[in-house]
XYZ file of C-alpha atoms in Angstrom:
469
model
C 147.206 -45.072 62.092
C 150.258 -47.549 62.879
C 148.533 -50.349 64.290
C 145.669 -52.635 64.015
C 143.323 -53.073 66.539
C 145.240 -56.423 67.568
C 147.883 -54.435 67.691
C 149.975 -55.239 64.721
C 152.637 -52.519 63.199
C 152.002 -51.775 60.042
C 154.838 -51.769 57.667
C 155.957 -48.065 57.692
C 157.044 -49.141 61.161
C 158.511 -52.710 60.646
C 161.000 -50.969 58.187
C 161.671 -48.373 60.981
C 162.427 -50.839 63.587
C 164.682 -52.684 61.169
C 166.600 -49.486 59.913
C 167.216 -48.671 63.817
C 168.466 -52.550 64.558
C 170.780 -52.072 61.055
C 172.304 -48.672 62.274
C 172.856 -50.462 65.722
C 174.630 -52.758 64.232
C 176.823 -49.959 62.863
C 179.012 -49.765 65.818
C 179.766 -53.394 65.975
C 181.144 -53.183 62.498
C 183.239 -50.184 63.628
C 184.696 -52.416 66.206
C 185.539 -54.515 64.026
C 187.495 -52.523 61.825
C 189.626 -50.895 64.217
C 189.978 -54.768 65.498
C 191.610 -55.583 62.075
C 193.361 -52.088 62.348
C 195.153 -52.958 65.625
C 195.634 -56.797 64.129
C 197.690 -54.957 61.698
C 199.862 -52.472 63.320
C 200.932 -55.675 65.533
C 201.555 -57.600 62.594
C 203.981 -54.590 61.399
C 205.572 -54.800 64.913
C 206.122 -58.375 64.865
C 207.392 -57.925 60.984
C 209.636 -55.582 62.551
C 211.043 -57.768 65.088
C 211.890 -60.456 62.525
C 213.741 -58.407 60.771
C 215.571 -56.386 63.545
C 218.997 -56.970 62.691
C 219.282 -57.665 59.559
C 218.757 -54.630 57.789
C 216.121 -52.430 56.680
C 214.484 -52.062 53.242
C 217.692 -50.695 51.303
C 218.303 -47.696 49.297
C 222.033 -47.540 47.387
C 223.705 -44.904 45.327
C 227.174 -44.630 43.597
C 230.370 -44.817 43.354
C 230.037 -40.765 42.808
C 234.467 -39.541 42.823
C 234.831 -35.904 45.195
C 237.840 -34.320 44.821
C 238.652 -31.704 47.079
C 240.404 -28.012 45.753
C 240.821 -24.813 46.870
C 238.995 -21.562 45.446
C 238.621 -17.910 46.700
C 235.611 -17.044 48.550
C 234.632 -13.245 48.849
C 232.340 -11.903 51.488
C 231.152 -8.350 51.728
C 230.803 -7.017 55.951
C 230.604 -3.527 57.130
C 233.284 -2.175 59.038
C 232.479 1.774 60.655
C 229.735 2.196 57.759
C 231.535 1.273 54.683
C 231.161 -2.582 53.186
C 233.918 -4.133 52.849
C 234.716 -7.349 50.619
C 237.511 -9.833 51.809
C 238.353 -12.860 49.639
C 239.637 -15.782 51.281
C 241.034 -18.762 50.255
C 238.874 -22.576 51.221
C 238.444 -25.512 50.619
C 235.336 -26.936 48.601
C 234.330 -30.340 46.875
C 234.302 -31.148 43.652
C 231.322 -34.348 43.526
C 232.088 -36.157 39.868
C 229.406 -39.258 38.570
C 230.532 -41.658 36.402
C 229.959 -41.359 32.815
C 228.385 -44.520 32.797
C 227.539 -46.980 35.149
C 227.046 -51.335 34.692
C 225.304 -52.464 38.012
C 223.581 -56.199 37.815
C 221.948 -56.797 41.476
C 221.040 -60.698 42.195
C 218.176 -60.880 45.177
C 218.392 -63.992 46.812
C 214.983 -63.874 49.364
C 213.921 -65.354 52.495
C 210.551 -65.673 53.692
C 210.921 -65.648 57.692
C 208.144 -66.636 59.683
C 207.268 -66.463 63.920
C 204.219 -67.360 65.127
C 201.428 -66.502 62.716
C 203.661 -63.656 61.323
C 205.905 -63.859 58.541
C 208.206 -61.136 56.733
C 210.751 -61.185 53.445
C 214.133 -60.464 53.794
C 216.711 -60.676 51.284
C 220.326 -61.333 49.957
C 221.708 -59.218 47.668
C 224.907 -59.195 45.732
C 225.806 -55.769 43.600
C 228.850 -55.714 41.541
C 229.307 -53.325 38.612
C 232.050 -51.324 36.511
C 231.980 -47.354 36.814
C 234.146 -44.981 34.108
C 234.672 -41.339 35.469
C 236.430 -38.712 33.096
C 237.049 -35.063 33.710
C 234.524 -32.700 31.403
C 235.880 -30.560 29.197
C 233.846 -27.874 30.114
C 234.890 -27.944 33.947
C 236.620 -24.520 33.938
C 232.246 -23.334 33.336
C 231.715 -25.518 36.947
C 234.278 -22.433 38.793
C 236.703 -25.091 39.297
C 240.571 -24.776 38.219
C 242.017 -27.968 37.724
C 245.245 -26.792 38.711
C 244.276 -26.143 42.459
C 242.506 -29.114 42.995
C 243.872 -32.314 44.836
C 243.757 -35.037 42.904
C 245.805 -36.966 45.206
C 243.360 -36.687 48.129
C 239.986 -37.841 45.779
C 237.937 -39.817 47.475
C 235.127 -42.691 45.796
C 232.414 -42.684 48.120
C 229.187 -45.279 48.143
C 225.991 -44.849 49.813
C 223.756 -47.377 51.600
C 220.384 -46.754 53.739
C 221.280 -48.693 56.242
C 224.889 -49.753 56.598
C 224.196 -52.743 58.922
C 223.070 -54.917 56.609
C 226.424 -54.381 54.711
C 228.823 -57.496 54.055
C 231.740 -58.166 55.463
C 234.281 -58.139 52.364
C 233.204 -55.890 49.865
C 236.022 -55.136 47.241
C 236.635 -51.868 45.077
C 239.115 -51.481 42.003
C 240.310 -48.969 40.216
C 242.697 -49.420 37.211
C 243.136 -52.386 38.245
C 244.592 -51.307 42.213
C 242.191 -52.586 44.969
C 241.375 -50.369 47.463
C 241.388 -49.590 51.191
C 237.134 -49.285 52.475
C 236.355 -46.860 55.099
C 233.312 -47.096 56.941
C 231.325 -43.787 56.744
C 230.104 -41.974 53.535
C 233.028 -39.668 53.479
C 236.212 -38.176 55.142
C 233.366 -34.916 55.844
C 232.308 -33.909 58.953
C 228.662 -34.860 57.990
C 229.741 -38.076 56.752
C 226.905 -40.200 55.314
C 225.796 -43.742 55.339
C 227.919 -46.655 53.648
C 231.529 -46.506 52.921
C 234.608 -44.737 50.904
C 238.130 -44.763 49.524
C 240.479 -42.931 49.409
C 242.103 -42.790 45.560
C 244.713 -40.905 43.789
C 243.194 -39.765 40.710
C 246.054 -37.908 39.617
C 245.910 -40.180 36.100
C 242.081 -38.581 35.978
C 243.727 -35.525 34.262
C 245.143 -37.297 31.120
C 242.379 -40.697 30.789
C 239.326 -42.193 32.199
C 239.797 -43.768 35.552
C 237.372 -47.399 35.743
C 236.100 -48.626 39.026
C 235.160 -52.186 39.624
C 233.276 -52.818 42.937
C 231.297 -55.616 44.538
C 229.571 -56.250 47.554
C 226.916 -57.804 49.085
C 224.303 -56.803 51.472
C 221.241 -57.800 53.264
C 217.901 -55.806 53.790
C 213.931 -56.846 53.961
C 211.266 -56.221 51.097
C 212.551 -53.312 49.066
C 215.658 -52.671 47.276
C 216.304 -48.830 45.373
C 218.606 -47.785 43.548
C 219.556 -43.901 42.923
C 220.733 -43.318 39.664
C 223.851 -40.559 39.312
C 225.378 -41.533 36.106
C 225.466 -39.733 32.538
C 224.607 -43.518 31.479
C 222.755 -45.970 34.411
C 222.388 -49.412 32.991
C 221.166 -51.921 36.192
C 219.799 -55.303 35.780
C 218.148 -57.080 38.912
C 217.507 -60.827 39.356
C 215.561 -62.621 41.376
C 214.161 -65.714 42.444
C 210.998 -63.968 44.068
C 207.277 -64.235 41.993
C 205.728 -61.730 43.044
C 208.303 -57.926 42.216
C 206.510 -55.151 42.008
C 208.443 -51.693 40.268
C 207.324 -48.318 41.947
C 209.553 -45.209 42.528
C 210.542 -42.131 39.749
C 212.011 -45.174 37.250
C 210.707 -47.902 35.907
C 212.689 -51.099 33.863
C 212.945 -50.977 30.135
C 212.346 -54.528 30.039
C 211.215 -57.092 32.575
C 210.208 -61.003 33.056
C 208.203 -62.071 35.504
C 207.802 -66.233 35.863
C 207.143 -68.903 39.023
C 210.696 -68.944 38.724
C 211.614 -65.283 39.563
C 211.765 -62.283 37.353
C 214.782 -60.131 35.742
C 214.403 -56.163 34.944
C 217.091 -53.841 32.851
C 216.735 -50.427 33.647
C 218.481 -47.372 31.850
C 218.253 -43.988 33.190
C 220.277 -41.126 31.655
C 221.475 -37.956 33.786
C 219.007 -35.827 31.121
C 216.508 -37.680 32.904
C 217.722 -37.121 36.135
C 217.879 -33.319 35.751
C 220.928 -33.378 36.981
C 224.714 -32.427 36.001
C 227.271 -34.780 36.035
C 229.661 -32.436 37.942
C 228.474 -30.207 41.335
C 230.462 -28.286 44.336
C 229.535 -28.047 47.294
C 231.659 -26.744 50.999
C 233.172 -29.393 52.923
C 230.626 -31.559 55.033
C 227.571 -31.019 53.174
C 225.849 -34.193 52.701
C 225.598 -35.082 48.693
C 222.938 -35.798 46.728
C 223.593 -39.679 47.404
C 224.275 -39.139 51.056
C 220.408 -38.324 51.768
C 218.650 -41.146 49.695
C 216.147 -42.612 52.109
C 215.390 -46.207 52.155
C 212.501 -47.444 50.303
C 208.904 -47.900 51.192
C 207.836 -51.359 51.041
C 204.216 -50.257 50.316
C 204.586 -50.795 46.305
C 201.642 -48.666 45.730
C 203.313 -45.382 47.529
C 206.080 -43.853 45.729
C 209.451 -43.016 48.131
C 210.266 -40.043 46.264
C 208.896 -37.046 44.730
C 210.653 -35.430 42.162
C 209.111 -32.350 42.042
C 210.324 -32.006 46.032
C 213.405 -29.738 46.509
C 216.452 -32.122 47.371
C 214.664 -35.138 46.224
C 216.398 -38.075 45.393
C 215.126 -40.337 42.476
C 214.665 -43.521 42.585
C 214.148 -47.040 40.842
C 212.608 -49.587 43.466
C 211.435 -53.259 43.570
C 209.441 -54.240 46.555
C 209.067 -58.064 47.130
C 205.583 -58.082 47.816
C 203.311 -60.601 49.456
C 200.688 -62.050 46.461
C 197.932 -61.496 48.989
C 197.919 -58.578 51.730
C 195.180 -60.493 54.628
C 194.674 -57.691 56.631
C 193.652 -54.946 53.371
C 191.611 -57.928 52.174
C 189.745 -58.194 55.706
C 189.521 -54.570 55.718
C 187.681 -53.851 52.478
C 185.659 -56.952 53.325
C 184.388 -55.300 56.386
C 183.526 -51.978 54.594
C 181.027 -54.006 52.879
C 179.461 -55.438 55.887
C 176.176 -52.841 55.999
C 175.046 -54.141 52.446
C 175.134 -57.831 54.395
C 173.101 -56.463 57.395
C 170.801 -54.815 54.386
C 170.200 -57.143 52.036
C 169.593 -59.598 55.033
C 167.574 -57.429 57.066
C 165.578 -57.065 53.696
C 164.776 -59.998 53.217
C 163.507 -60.782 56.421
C 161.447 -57.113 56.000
C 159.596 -59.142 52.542
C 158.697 -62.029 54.596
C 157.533 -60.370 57.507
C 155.187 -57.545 54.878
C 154.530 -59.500 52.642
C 154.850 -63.306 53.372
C 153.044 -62.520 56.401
C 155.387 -63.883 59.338
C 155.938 -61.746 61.810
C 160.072 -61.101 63.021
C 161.048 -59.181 65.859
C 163.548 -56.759 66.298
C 165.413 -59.015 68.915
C 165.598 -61.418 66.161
C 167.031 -58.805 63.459
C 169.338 -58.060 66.173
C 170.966 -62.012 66.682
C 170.869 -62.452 62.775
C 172.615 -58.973 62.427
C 175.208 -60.124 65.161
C 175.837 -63.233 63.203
C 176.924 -61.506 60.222
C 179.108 -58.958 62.172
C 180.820 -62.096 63.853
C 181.603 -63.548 60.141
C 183.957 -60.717 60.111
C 185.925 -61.622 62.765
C 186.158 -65.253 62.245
C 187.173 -64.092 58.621
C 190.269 -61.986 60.820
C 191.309 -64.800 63.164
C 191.241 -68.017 60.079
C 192.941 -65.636 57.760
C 195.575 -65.043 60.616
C 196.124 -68.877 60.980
C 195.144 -70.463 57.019
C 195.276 -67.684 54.808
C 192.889 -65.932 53.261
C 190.732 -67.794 51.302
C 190.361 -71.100 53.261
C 189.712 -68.739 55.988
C 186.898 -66.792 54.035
C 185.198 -70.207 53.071
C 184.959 -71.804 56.613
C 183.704 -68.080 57.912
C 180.963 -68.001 55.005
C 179.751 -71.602 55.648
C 179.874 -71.104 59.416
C 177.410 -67.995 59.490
C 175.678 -68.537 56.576
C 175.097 -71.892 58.364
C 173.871 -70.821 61.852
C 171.849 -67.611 60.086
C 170.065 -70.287 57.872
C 169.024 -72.617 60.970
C 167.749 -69.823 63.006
C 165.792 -68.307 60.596
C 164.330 -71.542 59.748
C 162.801 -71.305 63.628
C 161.889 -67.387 62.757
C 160.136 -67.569 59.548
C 158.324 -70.890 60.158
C 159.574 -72.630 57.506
C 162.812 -74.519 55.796
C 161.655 -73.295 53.010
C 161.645 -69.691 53.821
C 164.641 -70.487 55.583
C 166.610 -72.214 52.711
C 166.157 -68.776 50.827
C 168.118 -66.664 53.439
C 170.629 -69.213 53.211
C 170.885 -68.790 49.645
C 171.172 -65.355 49.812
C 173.892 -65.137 52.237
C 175.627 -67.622 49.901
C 175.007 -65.491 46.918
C 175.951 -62.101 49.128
C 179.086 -63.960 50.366
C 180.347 -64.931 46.603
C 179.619 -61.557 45.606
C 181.931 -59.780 48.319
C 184.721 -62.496 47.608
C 184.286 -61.662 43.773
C 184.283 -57.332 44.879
C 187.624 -58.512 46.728
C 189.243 -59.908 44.029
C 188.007 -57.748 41.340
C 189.467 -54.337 42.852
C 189.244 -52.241 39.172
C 185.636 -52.749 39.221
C 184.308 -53.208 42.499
C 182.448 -50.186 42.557
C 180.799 -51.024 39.312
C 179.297 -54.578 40.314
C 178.461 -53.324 43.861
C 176.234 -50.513 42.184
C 174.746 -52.905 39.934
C 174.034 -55.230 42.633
C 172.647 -52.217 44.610
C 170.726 -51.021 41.533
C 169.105 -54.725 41.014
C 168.060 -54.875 45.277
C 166.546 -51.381 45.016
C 164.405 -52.382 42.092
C 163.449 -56.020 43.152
C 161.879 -53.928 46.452
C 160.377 -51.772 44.593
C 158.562 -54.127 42.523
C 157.452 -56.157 45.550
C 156.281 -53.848 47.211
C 154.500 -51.755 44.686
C 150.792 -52.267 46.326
C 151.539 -52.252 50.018
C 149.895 -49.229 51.790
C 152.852 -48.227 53.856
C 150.662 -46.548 56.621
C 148.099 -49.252 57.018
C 148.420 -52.822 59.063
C 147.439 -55.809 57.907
C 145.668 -58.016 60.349
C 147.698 -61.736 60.305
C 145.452 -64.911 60.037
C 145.606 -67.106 62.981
């Protein structure tokens, strides 16, 4: 039924031979992709190492004023059966935001490179004016003015990851510098970043206006927390390629060669949030658990709808052109090149009536698995697209010579390598075309299927067809 009496296959069983080579080939491919997997976890190491010291991807907050003052506290226990309430006298916080807050930010980057890996880090340099005024509705917060201690305020500022801090930064208020302390607050769960201590005895009778500016160093992202009745933040920076993630995004924004500037303006309706809160002694604030940023821009750091969650505005510094995603979406597409390849070779072999061997589907299918790789170790070393070029012309090269010794012919030959061409401009167009890469690969599947189809429309599957000497 299978073969002829010379023993030829007949084509039900050539395309069974070269469906078993193609799913072969499967585990290859996997290889591969946990090969560009394991290429990128060390490249995140090595990132990592570059920017050990330095400072992380930062996450700020504040100035935020916390005032301790004294209150009763009642508690109910049960003492020989009957409850009993006791009322006490502690100590809590008061936690007061500015009314509105003026931050610019300007990021001066650095792109840092060892051996084949490379990372951003960054400059930065914050400096900003902060009014804070007492509500008039603070009696509805359970606070009484009269017991708390003014005198003993303290205007704290948060930072991620306090390393990266500068050596001199420099807060006013009313025109009185003040004396930094490291820490995020006098508390005994003191946060990350540093704090004052102020007498905002004047904060009874008029506004008290804080002027602050430091600088501070992290690696590609930067996010600010909002706490204001009134945020207003402007970034600069000299970087190309920003890209805005996180709960807020800017109002307005320029992007240029140059660099790009973004205003944001957040308002504390926005934020959900009071401008006044209490809380016991030593509980970390609000701003005292902001996390620092992802620099994945397409991953939010925050979710609002989380309890505790702090929200964000954030600007990663991204790379224009992520190699190792770019290798690994190439290599998801490797089984249409082993198809449309093994295809091809299928129609000659049916229908052109040259006979190919499943050790020879095998080499050509190893070929185009090994583009892959060459694609991972250029790209490592030239970039990208130089690297996806010399890959392409090297396989489609040494495919389009062998099968020229397979088929018989150049000109059989000539037409594999033209395919492979075609197949390889294809991928690099799926690449950079991510919106609609499903849409042209189902097209081109659509248009494969239907060429087959129409070639193929009068073979007798289950017959053999006896080759001419």
């Amino acid at each position: 039924m299978f073969r002829t009496e010379g023993g030829e296959r007949s084509p039900a069983i050539k395309l069974l031979f070269a469906i078993l080579v193609g799913v072969a080939l499967a585990i290859p491919i996997f290889v591969v992709w946990a090969l560009v997997y394991d290429r990128q976890s060390q490249s995140q190491q090595a990132t990592a190492s570059i920017t050990e010291g330095w400072g992380g991807p930062q996450a700020f907050a504040g100035p935020t004023l916390v005032i301790p003052y004294r209150t009763t506290a009642r508690e109910t226990v049960v003492q020989n059966g009957q409850s009993v309430t006791r009322s006490t006298e502690v100590v809590r916080e008061l936690t007061l935001a500015p009314e509105a807050v003026e931050l610019t930010t300007d990021i001066r980057p650095e792109l840092r490179k060892r051996s084949i890996y490379q990372a951003v880090v960054y400059d930065a340099k914050a400096s900003g004016r902060a009014r804070f005024a007492l509500p008039a509705d603070l009696a509805q917060s359970g606070v009484d003015l009269a017991k708390a201690n003014l005198g003993a305020a303290e205007l704290r500022f948060a930072l991620s990851d306090p390393r990266g801090l500068g050596a001199n930064p420099r807060v006013i208020a009313d025109g009185r510098p003040l004396r930094l302390q490291p820490g995020g607050g006098s508390g005994a769960a003191a946060g990350r970043g540093f704090f004052a201590w102020i007498d905002a005895a004047s904060l009874s009778s008029k506004p008290i206006v804080v002027d602050f500016q430091f600088d501070f160093r992290g690696n590609a992202a930067l996010s600010l927390a909002p706490q204001a009745g009134d945020t207003r933040w402007t970034v600069r920076s000299s970087w190309p390629h920003p890209s805005f993630a996180g709960d807020f995004l800017p109002v307005g924004r320029t992007i240029g060669s140059d660099g790009f500037q973004a205003t944001y303006r957040v308002g504390n309706l926005a934020l959900g949030r009071s401008l006044v809160s209490t809380s016991d002694i030593g509980t970390p604030s609000l701003v005292e658990r902001i996390a620092p940023p992802s620099p994945i821009a397409a991953r939010a750091t925050t979710n609002a709808t989380d309890a505790g969650s702090v929200q964000t505005a954030q600007i990663s510094l991204i790379q224009p052109v992520d190699l190792y995603s770019q290798v690994d979406r190439a290599t998801k597409y490797g089984f249409l090149f082993v198809a449309f390849t093994f295809l091809a070779l299928l129609m000659f072999d049916i229908i052109g009536g040259v006979r190919v061997s499943s050790v020879e589907y095998l080499l050509m299918g190893a070929a185009l698995v090994l583009f892959f790789v060459l694609l991972l170790a250029l790209a490592e070393v030239i970039g990208f697209t130089p690297a996806y070029i010399l890959a392409a012309a090297a396989i489609a090269g040494l495919n389009t010579a062998y099968s020229a010794a397979v088929l018989g012919s150049w000109r059989r030959a000539w037409f594999i390598g033209g395919l492979l061409v075609a197949l390889y401009a294809v991928l690099y167009i799926l690449l950079s075309l991510e919106a609609f890469s499903l849409l042209i690969g189902s097209l081109l599947l659509f248009a494969a299927l239907a060429g087959v189809m129409y070639a193929t429309r009068r073979i007798d599957w289950g017959a053999s067809r006896a080759i001419a000497e």
